[in-house]
PDB file of C-alpha atoms in Angstrom:
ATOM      1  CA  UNK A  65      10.030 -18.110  -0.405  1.00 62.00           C
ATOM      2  CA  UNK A  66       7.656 -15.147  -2.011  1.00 69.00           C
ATOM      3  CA  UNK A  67       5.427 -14.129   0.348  1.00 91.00           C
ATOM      4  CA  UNK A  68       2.847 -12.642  -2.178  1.00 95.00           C
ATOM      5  CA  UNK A  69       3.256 -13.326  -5.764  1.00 95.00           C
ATOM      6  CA  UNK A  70       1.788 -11.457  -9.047  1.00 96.00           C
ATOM      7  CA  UNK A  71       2.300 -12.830 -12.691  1.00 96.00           C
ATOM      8  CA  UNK A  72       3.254 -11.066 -14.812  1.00 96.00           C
ATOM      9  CA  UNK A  73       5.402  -8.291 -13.625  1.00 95.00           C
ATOM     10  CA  UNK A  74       5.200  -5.941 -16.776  1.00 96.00           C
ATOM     11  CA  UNK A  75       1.725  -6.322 -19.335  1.00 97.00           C
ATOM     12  CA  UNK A  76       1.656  -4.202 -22.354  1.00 97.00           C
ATOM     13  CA  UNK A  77      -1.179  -4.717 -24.380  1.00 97.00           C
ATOM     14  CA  UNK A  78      -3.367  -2.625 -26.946  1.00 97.00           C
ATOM     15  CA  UNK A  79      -6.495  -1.009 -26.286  1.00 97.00           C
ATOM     16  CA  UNK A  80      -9.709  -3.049 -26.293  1.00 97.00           C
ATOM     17  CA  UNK A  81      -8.124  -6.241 -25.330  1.00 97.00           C
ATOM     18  CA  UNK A  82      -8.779  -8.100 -22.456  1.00 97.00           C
ATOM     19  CA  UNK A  83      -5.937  -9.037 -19.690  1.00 97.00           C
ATOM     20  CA  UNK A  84      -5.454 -11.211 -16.210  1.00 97.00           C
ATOM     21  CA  UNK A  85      -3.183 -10.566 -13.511  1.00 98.00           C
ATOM     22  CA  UNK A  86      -2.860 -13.863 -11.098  1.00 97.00           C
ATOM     23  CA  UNK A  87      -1.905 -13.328  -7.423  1.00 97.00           C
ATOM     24  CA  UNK A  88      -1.079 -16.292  -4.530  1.00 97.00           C
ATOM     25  CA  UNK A  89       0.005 -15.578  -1.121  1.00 96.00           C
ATOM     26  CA  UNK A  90       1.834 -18.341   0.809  1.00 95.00           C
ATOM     27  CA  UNK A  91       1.124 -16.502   4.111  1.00 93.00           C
ATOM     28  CA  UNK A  92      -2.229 -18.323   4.900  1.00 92.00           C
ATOM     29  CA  UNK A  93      -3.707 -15.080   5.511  1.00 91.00           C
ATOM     30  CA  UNK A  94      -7.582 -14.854   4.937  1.00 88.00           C
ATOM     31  CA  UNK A  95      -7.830 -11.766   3.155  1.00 90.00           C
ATOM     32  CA  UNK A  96      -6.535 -10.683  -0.190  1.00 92.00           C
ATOM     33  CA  UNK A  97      -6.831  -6.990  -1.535  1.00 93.00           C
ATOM     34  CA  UNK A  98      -5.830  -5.687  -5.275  1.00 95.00           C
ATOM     35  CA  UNK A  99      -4.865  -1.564  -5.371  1.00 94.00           C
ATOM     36  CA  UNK A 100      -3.801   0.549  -8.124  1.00 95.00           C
ATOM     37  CA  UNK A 101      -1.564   2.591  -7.970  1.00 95.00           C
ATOM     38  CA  UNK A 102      -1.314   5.428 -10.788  1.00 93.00           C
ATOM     39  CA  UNK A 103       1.504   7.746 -12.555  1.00 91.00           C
ATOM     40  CA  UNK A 104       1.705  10.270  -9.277  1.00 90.00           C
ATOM     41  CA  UNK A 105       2.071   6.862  -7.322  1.00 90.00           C
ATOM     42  CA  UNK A 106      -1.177   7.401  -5.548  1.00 92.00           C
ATOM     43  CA  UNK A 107      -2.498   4.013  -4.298  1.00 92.00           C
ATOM     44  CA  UNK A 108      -6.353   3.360  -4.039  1.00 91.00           C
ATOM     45  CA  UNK A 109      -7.814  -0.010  -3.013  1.00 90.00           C
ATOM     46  CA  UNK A 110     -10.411  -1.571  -5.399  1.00 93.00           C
ATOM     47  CA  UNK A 111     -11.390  -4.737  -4.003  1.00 90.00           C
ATOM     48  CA  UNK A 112     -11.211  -7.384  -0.892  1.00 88.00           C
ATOM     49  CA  UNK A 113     -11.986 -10.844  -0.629  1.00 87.00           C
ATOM     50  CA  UNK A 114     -12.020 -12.711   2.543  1.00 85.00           C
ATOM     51  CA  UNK A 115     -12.119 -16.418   2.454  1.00 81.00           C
ATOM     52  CA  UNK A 116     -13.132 -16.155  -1.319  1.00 80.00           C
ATOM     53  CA  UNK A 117     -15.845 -14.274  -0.427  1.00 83.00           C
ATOM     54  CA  UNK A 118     -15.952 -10.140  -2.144  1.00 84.00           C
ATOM     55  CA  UNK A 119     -15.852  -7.660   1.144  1.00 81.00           C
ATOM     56  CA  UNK A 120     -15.026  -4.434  -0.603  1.00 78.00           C
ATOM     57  CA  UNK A 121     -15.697  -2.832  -3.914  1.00 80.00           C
ATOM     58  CA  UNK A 122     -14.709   0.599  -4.486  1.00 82.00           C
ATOM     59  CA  UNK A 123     -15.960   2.433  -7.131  1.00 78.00           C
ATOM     60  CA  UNK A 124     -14.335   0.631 -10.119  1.00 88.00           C
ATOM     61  CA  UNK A 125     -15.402   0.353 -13.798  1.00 90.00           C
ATOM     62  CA  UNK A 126     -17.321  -3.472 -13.920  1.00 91.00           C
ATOM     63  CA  UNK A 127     -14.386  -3.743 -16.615  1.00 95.00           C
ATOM     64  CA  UNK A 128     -12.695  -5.002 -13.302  1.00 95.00           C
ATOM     65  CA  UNK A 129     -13.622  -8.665 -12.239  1.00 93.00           C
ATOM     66  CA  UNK A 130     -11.320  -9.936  -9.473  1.00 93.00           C
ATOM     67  CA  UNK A 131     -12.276 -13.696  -8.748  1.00 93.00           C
ATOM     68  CA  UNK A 132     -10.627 -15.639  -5.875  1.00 92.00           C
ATOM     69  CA  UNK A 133     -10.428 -19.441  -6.521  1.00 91.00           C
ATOM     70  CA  UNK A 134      -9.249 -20.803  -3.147  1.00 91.00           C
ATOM     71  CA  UNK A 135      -7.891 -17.821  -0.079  1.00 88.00           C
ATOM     72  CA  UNK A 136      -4.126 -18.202  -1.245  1.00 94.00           C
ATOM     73  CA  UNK A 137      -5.255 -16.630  -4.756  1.00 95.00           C
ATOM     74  CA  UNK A 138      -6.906 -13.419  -6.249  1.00 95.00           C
ATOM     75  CA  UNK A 139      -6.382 -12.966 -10.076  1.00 96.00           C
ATOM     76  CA  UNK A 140      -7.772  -9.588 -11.589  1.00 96.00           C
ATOM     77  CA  UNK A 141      -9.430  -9.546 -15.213  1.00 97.00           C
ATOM     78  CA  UNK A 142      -9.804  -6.383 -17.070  1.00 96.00           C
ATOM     79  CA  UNK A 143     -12.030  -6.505 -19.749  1.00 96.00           C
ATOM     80  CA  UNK A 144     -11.971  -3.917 -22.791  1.00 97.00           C
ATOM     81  CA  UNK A 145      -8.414  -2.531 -21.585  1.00 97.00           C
ATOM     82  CA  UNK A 146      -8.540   1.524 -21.661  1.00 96.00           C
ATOM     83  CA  UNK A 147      -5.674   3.911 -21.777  1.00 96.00           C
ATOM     84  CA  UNK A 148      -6.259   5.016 -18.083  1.00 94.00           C
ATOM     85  CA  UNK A 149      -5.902   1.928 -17.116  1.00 96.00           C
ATOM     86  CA  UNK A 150      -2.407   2.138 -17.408  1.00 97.00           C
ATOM     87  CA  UNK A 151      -0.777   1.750 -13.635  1.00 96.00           C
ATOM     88  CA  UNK A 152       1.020  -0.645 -11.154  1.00 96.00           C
ATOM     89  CA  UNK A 153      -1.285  -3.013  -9.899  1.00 97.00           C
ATOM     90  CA  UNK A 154      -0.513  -4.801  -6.769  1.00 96.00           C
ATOM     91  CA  UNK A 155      -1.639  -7.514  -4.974  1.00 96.00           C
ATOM     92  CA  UNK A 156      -1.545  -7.696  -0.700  1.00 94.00           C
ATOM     93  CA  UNK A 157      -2.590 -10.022   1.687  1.00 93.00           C
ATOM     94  CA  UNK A 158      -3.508  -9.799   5.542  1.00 89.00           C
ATOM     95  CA  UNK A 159      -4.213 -11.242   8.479  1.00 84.00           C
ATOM     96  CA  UNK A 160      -7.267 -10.243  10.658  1.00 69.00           C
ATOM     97  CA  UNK A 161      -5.299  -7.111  11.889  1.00 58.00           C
ATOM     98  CA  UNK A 162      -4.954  -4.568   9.226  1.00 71.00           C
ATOM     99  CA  UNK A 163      -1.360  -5.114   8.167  1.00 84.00           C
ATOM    100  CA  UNK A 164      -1.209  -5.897   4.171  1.00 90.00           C
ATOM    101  CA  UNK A 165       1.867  -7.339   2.533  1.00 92.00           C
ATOM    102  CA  UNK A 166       2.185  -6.571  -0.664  1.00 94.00           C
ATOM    103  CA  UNK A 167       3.270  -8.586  -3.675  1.00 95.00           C
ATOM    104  CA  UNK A 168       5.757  -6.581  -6.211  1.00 94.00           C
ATOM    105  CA  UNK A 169       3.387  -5.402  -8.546  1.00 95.00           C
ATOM    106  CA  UNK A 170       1.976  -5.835 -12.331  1.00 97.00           C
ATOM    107  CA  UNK A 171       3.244  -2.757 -14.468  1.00 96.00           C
ATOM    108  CA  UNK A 172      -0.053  -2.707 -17.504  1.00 97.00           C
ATOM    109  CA  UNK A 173       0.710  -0.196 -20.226  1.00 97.00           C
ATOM    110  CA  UNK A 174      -1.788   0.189 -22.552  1.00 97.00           C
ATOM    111  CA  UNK A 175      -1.337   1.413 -25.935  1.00 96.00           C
TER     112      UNK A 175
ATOM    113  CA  UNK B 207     -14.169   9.110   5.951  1.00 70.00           C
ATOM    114  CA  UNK B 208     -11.104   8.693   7.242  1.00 75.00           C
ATOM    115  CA  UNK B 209      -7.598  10.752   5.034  1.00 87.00           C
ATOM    116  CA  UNK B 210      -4.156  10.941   5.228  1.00 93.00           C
ATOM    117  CA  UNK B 211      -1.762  13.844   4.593  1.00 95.00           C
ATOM    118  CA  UNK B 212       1.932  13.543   3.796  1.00 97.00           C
ATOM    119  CA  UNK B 213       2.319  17.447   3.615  1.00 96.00           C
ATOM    120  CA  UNK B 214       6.104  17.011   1.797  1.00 95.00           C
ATOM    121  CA  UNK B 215       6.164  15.323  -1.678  1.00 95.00           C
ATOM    122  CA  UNK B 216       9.683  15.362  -1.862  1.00 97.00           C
ATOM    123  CA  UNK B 217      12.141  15.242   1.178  1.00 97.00           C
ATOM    124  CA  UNK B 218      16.291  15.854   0.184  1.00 97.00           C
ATOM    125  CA  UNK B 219      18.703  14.858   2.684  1.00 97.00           C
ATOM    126  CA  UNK B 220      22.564  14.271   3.195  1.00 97.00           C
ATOM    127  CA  UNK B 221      23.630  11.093   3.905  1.00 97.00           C
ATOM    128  CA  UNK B 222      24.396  10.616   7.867  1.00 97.00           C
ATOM    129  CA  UNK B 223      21.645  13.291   8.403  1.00 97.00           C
ATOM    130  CA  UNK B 224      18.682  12.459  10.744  1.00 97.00           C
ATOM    131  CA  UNK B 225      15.196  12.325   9.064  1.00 97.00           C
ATOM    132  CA  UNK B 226      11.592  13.077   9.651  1.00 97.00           C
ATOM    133  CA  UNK B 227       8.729  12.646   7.847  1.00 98.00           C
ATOM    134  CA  UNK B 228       5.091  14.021   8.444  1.00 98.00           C
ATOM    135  CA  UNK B 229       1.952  12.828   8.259  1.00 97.00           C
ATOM    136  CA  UNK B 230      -1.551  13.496   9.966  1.00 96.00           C
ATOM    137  CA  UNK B 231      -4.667  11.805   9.648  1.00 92.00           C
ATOM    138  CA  UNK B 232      -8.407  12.895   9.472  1.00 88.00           C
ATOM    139  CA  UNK B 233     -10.356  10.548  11.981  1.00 77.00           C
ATOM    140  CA  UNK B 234     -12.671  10.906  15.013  1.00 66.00           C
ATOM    141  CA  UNK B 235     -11.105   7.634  16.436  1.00 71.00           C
ATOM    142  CA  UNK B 236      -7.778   6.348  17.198  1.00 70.00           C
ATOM    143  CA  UNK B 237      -6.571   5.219  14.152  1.00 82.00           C
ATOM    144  CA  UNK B 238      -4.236   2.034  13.126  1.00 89.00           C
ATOM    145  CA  UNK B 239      -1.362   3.736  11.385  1.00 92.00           C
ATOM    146  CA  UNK B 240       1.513   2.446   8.853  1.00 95.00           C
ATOM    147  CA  UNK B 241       4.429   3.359   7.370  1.00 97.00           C
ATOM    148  CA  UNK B 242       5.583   1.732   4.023  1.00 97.00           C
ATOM    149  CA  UNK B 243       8.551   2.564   1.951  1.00 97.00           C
ATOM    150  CA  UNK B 244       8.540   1.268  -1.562  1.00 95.00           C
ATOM    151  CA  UNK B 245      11.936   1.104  -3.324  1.00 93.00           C
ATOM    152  CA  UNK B 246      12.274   2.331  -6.707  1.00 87.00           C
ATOM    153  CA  UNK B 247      10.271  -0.820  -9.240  1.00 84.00           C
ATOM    154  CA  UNK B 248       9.289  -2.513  -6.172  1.00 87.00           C
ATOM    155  CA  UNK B 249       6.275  -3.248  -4.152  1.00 89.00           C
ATOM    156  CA  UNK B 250       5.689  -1.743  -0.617  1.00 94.00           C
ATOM    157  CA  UNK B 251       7.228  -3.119   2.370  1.00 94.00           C
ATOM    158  CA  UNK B 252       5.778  -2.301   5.558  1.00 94.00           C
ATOM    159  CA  UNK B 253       8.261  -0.387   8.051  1.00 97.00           C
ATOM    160  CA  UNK B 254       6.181   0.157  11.092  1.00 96.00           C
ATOM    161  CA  UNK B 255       2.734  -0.485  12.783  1.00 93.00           C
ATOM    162  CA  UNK B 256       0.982   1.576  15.816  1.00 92.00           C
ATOM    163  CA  UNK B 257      -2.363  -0.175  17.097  1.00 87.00           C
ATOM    164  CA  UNK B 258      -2.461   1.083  20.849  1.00 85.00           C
ATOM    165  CA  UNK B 259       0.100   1.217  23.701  1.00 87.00           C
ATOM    166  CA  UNK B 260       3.630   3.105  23.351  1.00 89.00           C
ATOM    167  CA  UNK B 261       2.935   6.027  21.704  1.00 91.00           C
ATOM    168  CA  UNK B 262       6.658   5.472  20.393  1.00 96.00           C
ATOM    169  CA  UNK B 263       7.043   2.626  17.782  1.00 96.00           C
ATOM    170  CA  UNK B 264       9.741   0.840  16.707  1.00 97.00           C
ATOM    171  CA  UNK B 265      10.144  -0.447  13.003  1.00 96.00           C
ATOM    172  CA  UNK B 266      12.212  -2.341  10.581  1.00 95.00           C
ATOM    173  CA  UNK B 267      15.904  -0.093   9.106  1.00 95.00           C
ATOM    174  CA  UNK B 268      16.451   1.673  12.125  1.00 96.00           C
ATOM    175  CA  UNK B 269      13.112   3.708  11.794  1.00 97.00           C
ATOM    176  CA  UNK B 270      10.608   4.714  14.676  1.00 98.00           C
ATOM    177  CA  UNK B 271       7.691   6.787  14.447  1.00 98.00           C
ATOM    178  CA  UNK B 272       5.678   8.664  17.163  1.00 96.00           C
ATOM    179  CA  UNK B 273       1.643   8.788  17.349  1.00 94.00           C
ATOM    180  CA  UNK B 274       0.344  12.662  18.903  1.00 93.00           C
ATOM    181  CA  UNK B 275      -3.206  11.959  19.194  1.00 90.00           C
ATOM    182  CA  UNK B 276      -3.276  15.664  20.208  1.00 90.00           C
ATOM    183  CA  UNK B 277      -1.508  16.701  16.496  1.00 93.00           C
ATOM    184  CA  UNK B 278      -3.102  13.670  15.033  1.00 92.00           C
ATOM    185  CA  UNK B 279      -0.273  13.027  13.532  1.00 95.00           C
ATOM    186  CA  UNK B 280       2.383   9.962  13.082  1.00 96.00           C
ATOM    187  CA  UNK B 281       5.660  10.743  12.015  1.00 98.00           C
ATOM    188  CA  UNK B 282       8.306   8.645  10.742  1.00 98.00           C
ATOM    189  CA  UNK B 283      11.919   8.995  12.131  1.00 98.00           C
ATOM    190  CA  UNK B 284      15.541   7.935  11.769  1.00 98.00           C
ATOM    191  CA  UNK B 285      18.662   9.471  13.215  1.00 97.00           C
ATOM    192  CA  UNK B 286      21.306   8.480  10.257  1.00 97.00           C
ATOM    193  CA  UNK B 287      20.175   7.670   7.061  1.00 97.00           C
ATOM    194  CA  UNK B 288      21.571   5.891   4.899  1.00 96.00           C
ATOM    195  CA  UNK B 289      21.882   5.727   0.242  1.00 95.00           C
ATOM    196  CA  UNK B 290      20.208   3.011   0.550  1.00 95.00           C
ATOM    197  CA  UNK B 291      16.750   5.212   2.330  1.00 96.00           C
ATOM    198  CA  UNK B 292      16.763   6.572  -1.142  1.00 96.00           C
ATOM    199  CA  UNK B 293      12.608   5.497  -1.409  1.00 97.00           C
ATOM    200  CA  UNK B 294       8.982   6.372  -1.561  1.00 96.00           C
ATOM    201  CA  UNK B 295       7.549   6.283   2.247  1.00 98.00           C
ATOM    202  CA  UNK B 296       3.530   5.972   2.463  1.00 97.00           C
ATOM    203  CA  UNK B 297       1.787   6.188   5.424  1.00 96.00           C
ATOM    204  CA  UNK B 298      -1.734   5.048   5.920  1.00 93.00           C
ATOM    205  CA  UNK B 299      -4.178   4.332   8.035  1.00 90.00           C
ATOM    206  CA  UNK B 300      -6.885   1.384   8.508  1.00 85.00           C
ATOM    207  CA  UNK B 301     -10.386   1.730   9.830  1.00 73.00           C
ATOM    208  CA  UNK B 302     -11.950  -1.538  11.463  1.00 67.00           C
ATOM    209  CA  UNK B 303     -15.766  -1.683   9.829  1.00 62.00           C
ATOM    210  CA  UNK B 304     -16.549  -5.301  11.197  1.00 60.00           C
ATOM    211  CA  UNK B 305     -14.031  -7.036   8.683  1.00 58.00           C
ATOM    212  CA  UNK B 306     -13.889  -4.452   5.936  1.00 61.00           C
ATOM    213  CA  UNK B 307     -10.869  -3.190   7.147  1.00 70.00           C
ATOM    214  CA  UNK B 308      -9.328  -1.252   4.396  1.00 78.00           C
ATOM    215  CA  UNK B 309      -5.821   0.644   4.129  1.00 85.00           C
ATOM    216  CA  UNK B 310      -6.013   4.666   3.237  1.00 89.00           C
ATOM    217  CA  UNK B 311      -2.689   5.773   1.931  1.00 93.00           C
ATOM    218  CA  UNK B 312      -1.137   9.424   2.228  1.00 94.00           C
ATOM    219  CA  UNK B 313       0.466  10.311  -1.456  1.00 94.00           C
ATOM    220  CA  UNK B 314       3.543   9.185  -0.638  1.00 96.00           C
ATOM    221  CA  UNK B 315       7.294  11.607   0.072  1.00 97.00           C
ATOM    222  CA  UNK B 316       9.405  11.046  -2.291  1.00 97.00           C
ATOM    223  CA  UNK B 317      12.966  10.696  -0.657  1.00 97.00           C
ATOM    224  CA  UNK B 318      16.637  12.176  -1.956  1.00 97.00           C
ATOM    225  CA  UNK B 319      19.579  10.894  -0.117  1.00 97.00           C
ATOM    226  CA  UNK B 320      22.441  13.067  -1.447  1.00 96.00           C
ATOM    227  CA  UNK B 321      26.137  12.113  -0.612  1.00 92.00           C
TER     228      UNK B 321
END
């Protein structure tokens, strides 16, 4: 069984469009997390959600609207796609305890 | 706020050789610290955790890593590594902030196994 799941793995799209990424966890954990991660492979967090609820929100464009319909999922929406948003998203999960599992990652190109 | 520094960005060893690879961290408190290796197209898989306790942790493929508080530093170990090491290793670090725990990653090292 996946752990943590994210549909779809690659998403190449034009510029201006607007995309989803869907994630579910299977762990029962309480909170979800999305990062990107860009071309040098640095990895930044951009949000949390614990028990649905939004916990952190880094300093991303409002382009960015993660929603979380139930714990076991966190989908990210990207409105307006840009060029530099072109990275590997990934989805992670935790219990309370700091360890994250992550899910295998959304590759968006944007053209 | 809290950083991470993985001083190499890219680490070339012979197969069979013994590893280490560095990291310190920037924080006034004791720290939870992580290693994660992520495989070439693949997500990250966590290798190791230190919380408190044994300064000396034990991980997942034969790794270990050792927290200095006095170097502020946790580096990640293995004796004989193997083609299949060939990876990306990330360490971070997580700061409790009553339930907005958040992971900090280092920039990763970038490792070589050569035969």
């Amino acid at each position: 069984d996946t752990a943590v799941s994210q549909t779809p793995k690659y998403l190449v799209t034009q510029m201006g469009n607007d995309k989803s990424i869907k994630c579910e966890q299977n762990l029962g954990h309480d909170t979800m997390y999305w990062y990107k991660q860009d071309s040098k492979k640095f990895l930044k967090i951009m949000f949390s959600y614990n028990n649905k609820e939004l916990i952190i929100n880094e300093t991303v464009p409002n382009r960015f609207s993660p929603k979380s319909p139930d714990k076991a999922h966190l989908n990210l929406h990207i409105n307006s796609l840009e060029l530099g948003d072109s990275a590997v998203y990934f989805c992670a999960s935790s219990p309370r305890g700091y360890e994250q599992y992550f899910g295998p990652g959304t590759r968006l190109t944007v053209t | 706020a809290q950083s991470v520094t993985q001083p190499d960005i890219h680490i070339t060893v012979s197969e069979g050789a013994s590893l280490e690879l560095r990291c310190n961290y920037s924080y006034g408190a004791t720290p939870y610290l992580f290693w994660y290796v992520q495989s070439p197209g693949q997500g990250l898989q966590l290798l190791l955790k230190y919380f408190s306790g044994d300064t000396l942790v034990q991980g997942i493929k034969g790794f270990e890593a050792e927290f200095k508080r006095s170097q502020s530093s946790f580096n990640l170990r293995k004796p004989s590594v193997h083609w299949s090491d060939a990876a990306e290793y990330f360490c971070a670090v997580a700061i409790s902030n009553f339930g907005n725990e958040k992971l900090t990653f280092g920039t990763g090292t970038r490792l070589t196994i050569i035969p």
